[in-house]
PDB file of N, CA and C in Angstrom:
ATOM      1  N   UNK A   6       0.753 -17.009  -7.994  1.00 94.00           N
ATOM      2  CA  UNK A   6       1.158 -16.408  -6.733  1.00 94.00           C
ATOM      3  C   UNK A   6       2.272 -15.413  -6.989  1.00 94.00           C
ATOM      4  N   UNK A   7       2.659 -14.531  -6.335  1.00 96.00           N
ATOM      5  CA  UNK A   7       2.810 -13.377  -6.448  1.00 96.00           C
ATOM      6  C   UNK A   7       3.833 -12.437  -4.718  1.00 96.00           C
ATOM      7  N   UNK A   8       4.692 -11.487  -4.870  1.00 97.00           N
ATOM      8  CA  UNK A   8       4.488 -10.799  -3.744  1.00 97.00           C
ATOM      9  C   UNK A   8       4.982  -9.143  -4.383  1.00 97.00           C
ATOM     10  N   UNK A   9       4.912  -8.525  -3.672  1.00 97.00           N
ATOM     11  CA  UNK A   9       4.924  -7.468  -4.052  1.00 97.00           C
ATOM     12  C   UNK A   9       5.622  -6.031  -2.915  1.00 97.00           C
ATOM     13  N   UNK A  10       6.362  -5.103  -3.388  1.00 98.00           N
ATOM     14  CA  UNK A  10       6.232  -4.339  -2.369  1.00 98.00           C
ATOM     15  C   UNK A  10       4.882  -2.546  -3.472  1.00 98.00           C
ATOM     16  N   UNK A  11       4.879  -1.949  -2.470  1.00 97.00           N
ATOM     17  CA  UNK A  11       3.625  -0.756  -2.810  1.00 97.00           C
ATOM     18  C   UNK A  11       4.086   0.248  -2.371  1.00 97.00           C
ATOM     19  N   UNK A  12       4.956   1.232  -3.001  1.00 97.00           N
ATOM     20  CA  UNK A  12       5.483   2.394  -1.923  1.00 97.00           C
ATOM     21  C   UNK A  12       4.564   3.853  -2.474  1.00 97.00           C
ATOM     22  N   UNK A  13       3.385   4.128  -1.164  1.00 96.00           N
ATOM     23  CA  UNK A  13       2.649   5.321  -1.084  1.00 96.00           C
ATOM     24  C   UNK A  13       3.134   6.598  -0.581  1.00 96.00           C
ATOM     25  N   UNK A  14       3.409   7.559  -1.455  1.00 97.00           N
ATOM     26  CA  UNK A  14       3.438   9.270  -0.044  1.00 97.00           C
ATOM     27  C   UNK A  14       2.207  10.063  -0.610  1.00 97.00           C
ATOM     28  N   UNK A  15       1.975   9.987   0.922  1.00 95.00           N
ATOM     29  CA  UNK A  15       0.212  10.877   0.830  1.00 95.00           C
ATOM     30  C   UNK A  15       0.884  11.823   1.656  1.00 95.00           C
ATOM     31  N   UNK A  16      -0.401  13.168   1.560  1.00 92.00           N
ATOM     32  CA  UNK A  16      -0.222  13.906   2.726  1.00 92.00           C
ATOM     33  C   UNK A  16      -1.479  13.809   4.364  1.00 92.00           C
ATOM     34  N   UNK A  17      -0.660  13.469   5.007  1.00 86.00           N
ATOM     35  CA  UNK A  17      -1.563  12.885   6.408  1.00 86.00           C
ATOM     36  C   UNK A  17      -2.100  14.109   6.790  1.00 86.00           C
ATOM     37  N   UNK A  18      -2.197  15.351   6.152  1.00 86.00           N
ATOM     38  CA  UNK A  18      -3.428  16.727   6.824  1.00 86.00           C
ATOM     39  C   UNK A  18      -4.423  16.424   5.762  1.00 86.00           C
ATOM     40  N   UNK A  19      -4.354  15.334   4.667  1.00 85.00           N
ATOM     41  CA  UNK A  19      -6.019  14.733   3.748  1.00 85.00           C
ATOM     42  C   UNK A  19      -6.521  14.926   5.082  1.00 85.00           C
ATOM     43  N   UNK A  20      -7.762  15.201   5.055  1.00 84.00           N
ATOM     44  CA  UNK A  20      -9.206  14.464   5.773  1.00 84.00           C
ATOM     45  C   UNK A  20      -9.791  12.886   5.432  1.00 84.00           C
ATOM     46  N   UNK A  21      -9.407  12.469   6.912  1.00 89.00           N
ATOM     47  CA  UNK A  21      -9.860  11.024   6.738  1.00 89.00           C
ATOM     48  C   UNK A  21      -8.942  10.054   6.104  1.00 89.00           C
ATOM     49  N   UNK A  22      -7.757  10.564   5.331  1.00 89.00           N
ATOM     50  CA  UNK A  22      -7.140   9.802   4.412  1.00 89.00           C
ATOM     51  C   UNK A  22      -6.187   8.621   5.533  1.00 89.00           C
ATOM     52  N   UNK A  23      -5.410   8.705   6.624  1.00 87.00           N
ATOM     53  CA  UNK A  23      -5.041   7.618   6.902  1.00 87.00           C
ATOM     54  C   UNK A  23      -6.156   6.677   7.387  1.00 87.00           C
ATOM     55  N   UNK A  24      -7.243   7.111   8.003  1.00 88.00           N
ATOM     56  CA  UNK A  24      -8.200   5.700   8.359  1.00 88.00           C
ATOM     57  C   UNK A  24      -8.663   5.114   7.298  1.00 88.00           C
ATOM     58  N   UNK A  25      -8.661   5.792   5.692  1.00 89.00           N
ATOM     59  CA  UNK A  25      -9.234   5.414   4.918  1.00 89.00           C
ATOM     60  C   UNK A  25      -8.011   4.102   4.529  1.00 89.00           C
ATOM     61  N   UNK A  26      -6.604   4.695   4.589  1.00 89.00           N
ATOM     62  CA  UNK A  26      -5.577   3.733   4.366  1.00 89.00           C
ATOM     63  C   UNK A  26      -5.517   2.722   5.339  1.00 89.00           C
ATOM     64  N   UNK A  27      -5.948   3.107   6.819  1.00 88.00           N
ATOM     65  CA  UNK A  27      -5.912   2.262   7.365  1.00 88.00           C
ATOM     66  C   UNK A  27      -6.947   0.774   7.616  1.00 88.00           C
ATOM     67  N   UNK A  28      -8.187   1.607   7.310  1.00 90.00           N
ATOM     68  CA  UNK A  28      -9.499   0.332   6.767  1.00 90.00           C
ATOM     69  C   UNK A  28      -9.204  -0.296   5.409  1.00 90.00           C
ATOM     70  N   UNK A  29      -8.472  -0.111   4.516  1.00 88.00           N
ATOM     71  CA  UNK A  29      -8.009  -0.558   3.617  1.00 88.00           C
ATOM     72  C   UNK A  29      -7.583  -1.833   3.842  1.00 88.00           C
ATOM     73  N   UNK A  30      -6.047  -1.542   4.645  1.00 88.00           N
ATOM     74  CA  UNK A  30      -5.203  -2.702   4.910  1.00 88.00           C
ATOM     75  C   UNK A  30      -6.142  -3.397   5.979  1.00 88.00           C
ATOM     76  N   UNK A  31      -6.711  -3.010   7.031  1.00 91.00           N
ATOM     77  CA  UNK A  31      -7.571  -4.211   7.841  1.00 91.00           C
ATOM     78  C   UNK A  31      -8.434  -4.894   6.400  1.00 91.00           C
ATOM     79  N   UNK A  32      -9.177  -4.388   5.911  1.00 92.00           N
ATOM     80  CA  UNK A  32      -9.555  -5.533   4.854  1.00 92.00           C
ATOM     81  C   UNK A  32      -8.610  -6.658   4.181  1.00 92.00           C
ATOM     82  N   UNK A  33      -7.749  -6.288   3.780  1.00 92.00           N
ATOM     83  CA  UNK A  33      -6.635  -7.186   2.897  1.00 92.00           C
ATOM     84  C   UNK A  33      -5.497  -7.689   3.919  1.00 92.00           C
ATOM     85  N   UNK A  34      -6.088  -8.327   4.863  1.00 89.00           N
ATOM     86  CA  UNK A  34      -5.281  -8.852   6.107  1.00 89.00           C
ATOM     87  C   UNK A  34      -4.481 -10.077   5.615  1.00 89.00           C
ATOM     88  N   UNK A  35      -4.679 -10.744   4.551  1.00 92.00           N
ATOM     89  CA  UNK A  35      -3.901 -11.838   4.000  1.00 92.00           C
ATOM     90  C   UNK A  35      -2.917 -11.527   3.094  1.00 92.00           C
ATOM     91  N   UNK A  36      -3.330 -10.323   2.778  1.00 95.00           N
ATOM     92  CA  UNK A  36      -2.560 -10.341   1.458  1.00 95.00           C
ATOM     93  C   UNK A  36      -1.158  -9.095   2.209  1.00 95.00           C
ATOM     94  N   UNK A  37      -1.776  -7.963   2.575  1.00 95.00           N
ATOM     95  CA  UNK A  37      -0.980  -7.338   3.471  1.00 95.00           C
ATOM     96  C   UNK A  37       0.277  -7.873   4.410  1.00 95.00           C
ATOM     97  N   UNK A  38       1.233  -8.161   4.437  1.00 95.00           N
ATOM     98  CA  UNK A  38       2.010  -8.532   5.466  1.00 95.00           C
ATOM     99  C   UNK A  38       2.895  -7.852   6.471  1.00 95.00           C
ATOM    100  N   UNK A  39       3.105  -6.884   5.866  1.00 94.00           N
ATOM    101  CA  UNK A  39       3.839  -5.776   6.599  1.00 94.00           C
ATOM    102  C   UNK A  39       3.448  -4.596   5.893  1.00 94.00           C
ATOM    103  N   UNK A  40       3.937  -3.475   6.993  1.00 94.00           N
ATOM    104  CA  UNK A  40       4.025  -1.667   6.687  1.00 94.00           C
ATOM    105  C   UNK A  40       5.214  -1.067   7.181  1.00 94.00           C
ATOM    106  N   UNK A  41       5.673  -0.257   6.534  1.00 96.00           N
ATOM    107  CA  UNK A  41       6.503   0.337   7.667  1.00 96.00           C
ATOM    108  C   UNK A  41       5.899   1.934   7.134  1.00 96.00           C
ATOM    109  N   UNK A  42       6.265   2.527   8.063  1.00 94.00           N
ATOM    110  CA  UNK A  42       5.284   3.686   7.955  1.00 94.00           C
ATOM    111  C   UNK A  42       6.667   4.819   8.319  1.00 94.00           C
ATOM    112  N   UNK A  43       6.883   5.846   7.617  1.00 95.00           N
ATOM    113  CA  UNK A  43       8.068   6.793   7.758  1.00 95.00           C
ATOM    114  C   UNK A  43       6.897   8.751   8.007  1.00 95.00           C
ATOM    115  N   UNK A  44       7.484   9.408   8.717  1.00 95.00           N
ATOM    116  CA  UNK A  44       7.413  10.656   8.506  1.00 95.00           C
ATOM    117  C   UNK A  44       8.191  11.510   8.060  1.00 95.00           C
ATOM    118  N   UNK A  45       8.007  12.052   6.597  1.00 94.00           N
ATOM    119  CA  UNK A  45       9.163  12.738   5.489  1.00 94.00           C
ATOM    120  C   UNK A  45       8.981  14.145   6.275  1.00 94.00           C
ATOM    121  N   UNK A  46       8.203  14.825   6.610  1.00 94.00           N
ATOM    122  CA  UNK A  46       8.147  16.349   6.231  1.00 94.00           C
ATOM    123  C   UNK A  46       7.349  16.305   7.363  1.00 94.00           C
ATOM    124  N   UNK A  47       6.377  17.376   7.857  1.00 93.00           N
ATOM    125  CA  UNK A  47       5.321  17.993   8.390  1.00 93.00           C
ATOM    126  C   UNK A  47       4.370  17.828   8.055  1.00 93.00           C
ATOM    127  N   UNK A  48       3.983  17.113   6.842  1.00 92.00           N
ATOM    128  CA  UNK A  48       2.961  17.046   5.961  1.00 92.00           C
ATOM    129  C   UNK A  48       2.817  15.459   5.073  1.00 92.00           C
ATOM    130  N   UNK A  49       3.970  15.076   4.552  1.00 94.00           N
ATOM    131  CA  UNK A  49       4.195  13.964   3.916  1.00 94.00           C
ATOM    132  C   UNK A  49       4.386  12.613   4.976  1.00 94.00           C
ATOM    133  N   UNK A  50       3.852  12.029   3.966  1.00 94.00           N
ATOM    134  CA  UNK A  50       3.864  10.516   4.757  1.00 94.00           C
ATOM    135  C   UNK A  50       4.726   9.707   3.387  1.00 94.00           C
ATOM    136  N   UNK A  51       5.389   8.611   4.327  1.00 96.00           N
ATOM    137  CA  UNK A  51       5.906   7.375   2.861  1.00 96.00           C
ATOM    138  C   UNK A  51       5.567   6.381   4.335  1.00 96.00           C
ATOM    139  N   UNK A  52       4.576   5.564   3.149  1.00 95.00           N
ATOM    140  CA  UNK A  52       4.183   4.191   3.310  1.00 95.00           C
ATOM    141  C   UNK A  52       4.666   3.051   2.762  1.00 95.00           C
ATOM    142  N   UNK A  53       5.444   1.690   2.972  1.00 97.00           N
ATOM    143  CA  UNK A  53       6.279   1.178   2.181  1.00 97.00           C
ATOM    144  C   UNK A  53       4.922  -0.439   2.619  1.00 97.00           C
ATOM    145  N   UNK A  54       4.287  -1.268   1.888  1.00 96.00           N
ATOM    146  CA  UNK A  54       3.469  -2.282   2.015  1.00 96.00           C
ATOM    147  C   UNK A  54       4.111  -3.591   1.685  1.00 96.00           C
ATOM    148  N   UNK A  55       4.338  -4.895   2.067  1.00 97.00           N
ATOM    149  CA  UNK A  55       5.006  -5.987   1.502  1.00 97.00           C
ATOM    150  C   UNK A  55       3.483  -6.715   1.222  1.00 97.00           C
ATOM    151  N   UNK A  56       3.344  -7.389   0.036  1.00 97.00           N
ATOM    152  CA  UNK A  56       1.926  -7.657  -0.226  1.00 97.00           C
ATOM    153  C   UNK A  56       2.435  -9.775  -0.681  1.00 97.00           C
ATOM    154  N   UNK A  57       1.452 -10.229  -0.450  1.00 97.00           N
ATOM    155  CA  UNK A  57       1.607 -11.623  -1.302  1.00 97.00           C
ATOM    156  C   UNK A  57       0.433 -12.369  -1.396  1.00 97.00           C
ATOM    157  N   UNK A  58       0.274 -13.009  -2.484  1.00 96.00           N
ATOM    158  CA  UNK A  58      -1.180 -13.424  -3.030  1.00 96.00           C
ATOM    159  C   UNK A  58      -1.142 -13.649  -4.326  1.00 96.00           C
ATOM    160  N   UNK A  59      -2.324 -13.507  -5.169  1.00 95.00           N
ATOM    161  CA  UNK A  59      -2.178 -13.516  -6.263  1.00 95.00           C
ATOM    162  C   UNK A  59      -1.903 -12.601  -6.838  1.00 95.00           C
ATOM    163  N   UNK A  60      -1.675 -12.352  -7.652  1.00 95.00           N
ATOM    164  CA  UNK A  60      -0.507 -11.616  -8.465  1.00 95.00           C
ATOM    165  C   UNK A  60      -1.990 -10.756  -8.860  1.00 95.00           C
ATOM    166  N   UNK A  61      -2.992 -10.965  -9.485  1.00 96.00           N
ATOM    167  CA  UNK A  61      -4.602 -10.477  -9.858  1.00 96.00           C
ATOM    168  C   UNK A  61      -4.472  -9.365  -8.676  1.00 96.00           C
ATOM    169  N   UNK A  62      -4.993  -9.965  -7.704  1.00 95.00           N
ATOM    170  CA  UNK A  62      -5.087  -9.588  -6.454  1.00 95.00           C
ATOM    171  C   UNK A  62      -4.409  -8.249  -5.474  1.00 95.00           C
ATOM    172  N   UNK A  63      -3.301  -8.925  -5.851  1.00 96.00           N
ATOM    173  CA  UNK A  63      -2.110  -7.445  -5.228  1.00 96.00           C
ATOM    174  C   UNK A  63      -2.073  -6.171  -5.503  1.00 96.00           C
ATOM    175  N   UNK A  64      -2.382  -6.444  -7.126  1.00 97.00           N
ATOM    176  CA  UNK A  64      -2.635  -5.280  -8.062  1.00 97.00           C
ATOM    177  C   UNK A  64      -3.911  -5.050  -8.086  1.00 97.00           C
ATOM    178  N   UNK A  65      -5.024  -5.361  -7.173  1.00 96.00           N
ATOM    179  CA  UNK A  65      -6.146  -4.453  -7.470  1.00 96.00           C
ATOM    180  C   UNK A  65      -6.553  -4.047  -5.844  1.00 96.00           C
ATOM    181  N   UNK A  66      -5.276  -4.509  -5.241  1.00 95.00           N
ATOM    182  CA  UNK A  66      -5.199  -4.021  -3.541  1.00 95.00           C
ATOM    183  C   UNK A  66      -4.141  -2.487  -4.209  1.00 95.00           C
ATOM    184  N   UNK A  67      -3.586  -2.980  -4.809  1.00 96.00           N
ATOM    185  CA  UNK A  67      -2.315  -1.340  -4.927  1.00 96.00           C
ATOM    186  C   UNK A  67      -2.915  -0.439  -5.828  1.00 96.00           C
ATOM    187  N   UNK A  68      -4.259  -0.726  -6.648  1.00 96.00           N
ATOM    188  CA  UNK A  68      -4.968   0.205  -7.266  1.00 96.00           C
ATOM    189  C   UNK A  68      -5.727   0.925  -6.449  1.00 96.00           C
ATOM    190  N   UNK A  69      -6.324  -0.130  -5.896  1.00 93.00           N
ATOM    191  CA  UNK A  69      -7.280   0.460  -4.817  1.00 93.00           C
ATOM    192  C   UNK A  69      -6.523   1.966  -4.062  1.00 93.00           C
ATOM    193  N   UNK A  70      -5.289   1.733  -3.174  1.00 94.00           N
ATOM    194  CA  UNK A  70      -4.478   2.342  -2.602  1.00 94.00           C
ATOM    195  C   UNK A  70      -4.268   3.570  -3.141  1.00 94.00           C
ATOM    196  N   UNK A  71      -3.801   3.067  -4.738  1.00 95.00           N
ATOM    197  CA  UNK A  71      -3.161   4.407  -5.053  1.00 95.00           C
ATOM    198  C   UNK A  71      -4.139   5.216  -5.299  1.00 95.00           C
ATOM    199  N   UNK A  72      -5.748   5.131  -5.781  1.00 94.00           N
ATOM    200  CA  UNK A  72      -6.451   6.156  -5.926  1.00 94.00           C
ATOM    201  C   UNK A  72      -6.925   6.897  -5.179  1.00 94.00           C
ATOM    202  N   UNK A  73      -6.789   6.522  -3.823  1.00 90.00           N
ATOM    203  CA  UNK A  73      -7.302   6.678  -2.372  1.00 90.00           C
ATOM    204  C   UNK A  73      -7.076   8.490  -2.284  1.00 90.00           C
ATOM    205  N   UNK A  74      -8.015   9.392  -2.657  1.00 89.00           N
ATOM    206  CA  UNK A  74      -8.081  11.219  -2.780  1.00 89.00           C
ATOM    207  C   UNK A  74      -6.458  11.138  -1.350  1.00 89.00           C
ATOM    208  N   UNK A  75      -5.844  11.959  -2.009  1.00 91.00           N
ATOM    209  CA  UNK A  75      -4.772  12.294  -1.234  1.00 91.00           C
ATOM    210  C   UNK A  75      -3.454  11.777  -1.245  1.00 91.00           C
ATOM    211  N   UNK A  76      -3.456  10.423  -1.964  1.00 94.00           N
ATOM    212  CA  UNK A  76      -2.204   9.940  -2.029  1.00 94.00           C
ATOM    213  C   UNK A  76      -1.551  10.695  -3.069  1.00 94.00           C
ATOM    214  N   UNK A  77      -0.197  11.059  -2.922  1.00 95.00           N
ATOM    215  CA  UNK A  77       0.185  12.268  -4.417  1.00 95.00           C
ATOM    216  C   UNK A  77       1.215  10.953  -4.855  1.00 95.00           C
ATOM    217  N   UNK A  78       1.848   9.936  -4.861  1.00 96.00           N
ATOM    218  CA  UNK A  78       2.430   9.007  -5.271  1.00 96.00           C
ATOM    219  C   UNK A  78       2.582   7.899  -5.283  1.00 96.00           C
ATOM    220  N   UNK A  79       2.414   6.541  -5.798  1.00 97.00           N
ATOM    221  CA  UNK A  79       1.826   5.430  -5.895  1.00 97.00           C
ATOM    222  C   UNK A  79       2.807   4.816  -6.745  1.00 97.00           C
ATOM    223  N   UNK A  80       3.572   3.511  -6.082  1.00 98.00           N
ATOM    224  CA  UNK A  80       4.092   2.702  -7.630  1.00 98.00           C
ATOM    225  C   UNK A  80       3.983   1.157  -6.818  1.00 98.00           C
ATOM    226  N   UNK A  81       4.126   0.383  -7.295  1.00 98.00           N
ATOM    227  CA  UNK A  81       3.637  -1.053  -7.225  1.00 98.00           C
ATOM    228  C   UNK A  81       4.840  -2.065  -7.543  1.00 98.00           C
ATOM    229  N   UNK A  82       5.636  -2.685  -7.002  1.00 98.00           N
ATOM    230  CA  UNK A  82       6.823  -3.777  -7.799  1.00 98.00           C
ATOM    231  C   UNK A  82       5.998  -5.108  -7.862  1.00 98.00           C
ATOM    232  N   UNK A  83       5.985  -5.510  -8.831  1.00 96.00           N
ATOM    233  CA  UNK A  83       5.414  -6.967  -8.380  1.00 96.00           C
ATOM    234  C   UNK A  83       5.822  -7.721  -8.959  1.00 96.00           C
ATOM    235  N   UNK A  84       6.405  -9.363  -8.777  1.00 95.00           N
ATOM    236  CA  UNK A  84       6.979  -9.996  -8.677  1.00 95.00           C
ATOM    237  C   UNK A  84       6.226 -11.594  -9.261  1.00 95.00           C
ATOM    238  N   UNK A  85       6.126 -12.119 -10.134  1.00 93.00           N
ATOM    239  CA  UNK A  85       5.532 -13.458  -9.964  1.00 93.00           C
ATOM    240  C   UNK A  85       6.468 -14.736  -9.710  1.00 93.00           C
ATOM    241  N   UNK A  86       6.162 -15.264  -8.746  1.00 89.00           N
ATOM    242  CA  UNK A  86       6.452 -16.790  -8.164  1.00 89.00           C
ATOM    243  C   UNK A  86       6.959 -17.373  -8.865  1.00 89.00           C
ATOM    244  N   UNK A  87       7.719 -18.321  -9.384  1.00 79.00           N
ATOM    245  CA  UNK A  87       7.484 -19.292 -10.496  1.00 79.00           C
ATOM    246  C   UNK A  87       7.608 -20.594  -9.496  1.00 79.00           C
ATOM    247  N   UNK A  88       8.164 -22.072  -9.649  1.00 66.00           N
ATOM    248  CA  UNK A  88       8.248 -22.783  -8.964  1.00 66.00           C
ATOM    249  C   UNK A  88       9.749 -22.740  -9.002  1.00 66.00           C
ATOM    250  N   UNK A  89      10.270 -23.547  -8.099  1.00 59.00           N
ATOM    251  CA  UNK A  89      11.572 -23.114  -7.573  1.00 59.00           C
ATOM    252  C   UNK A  89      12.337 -24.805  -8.841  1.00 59.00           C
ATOM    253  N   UNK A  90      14.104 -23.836  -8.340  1.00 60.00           N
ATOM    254  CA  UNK A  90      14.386 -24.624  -9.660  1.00 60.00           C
ATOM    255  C   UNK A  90      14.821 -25.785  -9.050  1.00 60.00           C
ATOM    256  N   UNK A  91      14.836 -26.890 -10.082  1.00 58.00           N
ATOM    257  CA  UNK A  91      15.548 -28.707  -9.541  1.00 58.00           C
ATOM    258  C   UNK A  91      16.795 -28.473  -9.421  1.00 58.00           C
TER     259      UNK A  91
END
Protein backbone atom coordinates (compact mmCIF):
# COMPACT_ATOMS: atom_id res chain seq x y z
CA UNK A 1 0.00 0.00 0.00
CA UNK A 2 1.03 3.14 -1.04
CA UNK A 3 -0.18 7.03 -1.43
CA UNK A 4 0.97 9.36 -3.59
CA UNK A 5 0.63 12.94 -4.75
CA UNK A 6 0.75 13.48 -9.17
CA UNK A 7 1.35 17.08 -10.08
CA UNK A 8 0.10 17.60 -14.01
CA UNK A 9 0.31 21.13 -16.21
CA UNK A 10 -1.40 20.55 -19.44
CA UNK A 11 -2.63 23.08 -21.69
CA UNK A 12 -6.67 23.16 -21.39
CA UNK A 13 -6.97 24.70 -25.38
CA UNK A 14 -5.66 20.46 -26.08
CA UNK A 15 -8.78 19.17 -27.79
CA UNK A 16 -10.63 16.92 -25.61
CA UNK A 17 -7.73 16.81 -23.18
CA UNK A 18 -9.59 17.75 -19.86
CA UNK A 19 -12.54 15.15 -20.42
CA UNK A 20 -9.93 12.85 -21.36
CA UNK A 21 -8.35 13.78 -17.73
CA UNK A 22 -11.48 13.89 -16.51
CA UNK A 23 -12.76 10.14 -17.62
CA UNK A 24 -9.54 9.13 -16.37
CA UNK A 25 -10.04 10.02 -12.75
CA UNK A 26 -13.92 8.82 -12.88
CA UNK A 27 -12.30 5.44 -13.65
CA UNK A 28 -9.75 5.33 -10.73
CA UNK A 29 -12.44 6.45 -8.19
CA UNK A 30 -10.64 4.45 -5.36
CA UNK A 31 -7.52 5.18 -5.87
CA UNK A 32 -8.07 8.99 -6.71
CA UNK A 33 -8.92 10.92 -3.57
CA UNK A 34 -8.64 14.35 -4.18
CA UNK A 35 -7.78 17.20 -7.02
CA UNK A 36 -7.26 20.47 -6.67
CA UNK A 37 -7.29 22.04 -9.89
CA UNK A 38 -5.36 25.72 -10.28
CA UNK A 39 -5.48 28.17 -13.43
CA UNK A 40 -1.65 29.33 -14.14
CA UNK A 41 -1.96 31.39 -17.35
CA UNK A 42 -4.66 31.63 -20.17
CA UNK A 43 -3.61 28.51 -21.40
CA UNK A 44 -1.95 26.38 -18.59
CA UNK A 45 -3.55 24.27 -16.21
CA UNK A 46 -1.71 22.66 -12.79
CA UNK A 47 -3.46 19.70 -11.59
CA UNK A 48 -2.26 18.54 -8.13
CA UNK A 49 -3.95 14.45 -7.55
CA UNK A 50 -3.66 12.76 -3.89
CA UNK A 51 -3.68 9.01 -4.99
CA UNK A 52 -3.68 5.74 -2.47
CA UNK A 53 -3.61 2.09 -3.27
CA UNK A 54 -1.13 0.03 -4.29
CA UNK A 55 1.90 1.37 -4.82
CA UNK A 56 1.77 -1.02 -8.60
CA UNK A 57 -1.28 0.71 -9.13
CA UNK A 58 -0.75 4.50 -8.52
CA UNK A 59 2.03 4.38 -10.80
CA UNK A 60 0.29 2.99 -13.70
CA UNK A 61 -2.76 5.54 -12.87
CA UNK A 62 0.18 8.50 -13.04
CA UNK A 63 1.55 6.87 -16.25
CA UNK A 64 -1.49 6.65 -17.69
CA UNK A 65 -1.98 10.57 -16.87
CA UNK A 66 1.17 11.69 -17.79
CA UNK A 67 1.02 10.42 -21.40
CA UNK A 68 -2.38 11.76 -21.90
CA UNK A 69 -1.37 14.08 -25.77
CA UNK A 70 -1.22 17.50 -24.11
CA UNK A 71 0.01 17.21 -20.77
CA UNK A 72 3.57 19.21 -21.14
CA UNK A 73 4.54 18.09 -17.37
CA UNK A 74 4.10 15.11 -15.27
CA UNK A 75 5.98 13.98 -11.98
CA UNK A 76 4.65 11.41 -9.51
CA UNK A 77 5.84 11.35 -5.45
CA UNK A 78 5.14 8.14 -4.17
CA UNK A 79 5.38 6.99 -0.95
CA UNK A 80 5.23 3.27 0.41
CA UNK A 81 3.29 2.43 3.68
CA UNK A 82 5.25 0.43 5.89
CA UNK A 83 3.45 -0.73 9.14
CA UNK A 84 3.45 1.71 11.80
CA UNK A 85 6.11 1.58 14.54
CA UNK A 86 5.60 -0.33 18.30
Amino acid sequence: EGVGTLTLVYNHHQRELEEKLTEYQHHHLNSIISTVHVHLTQHLCLEVMLLKGKTKGIKAIADGLIATKGVKHGKLVLRELGSAPR
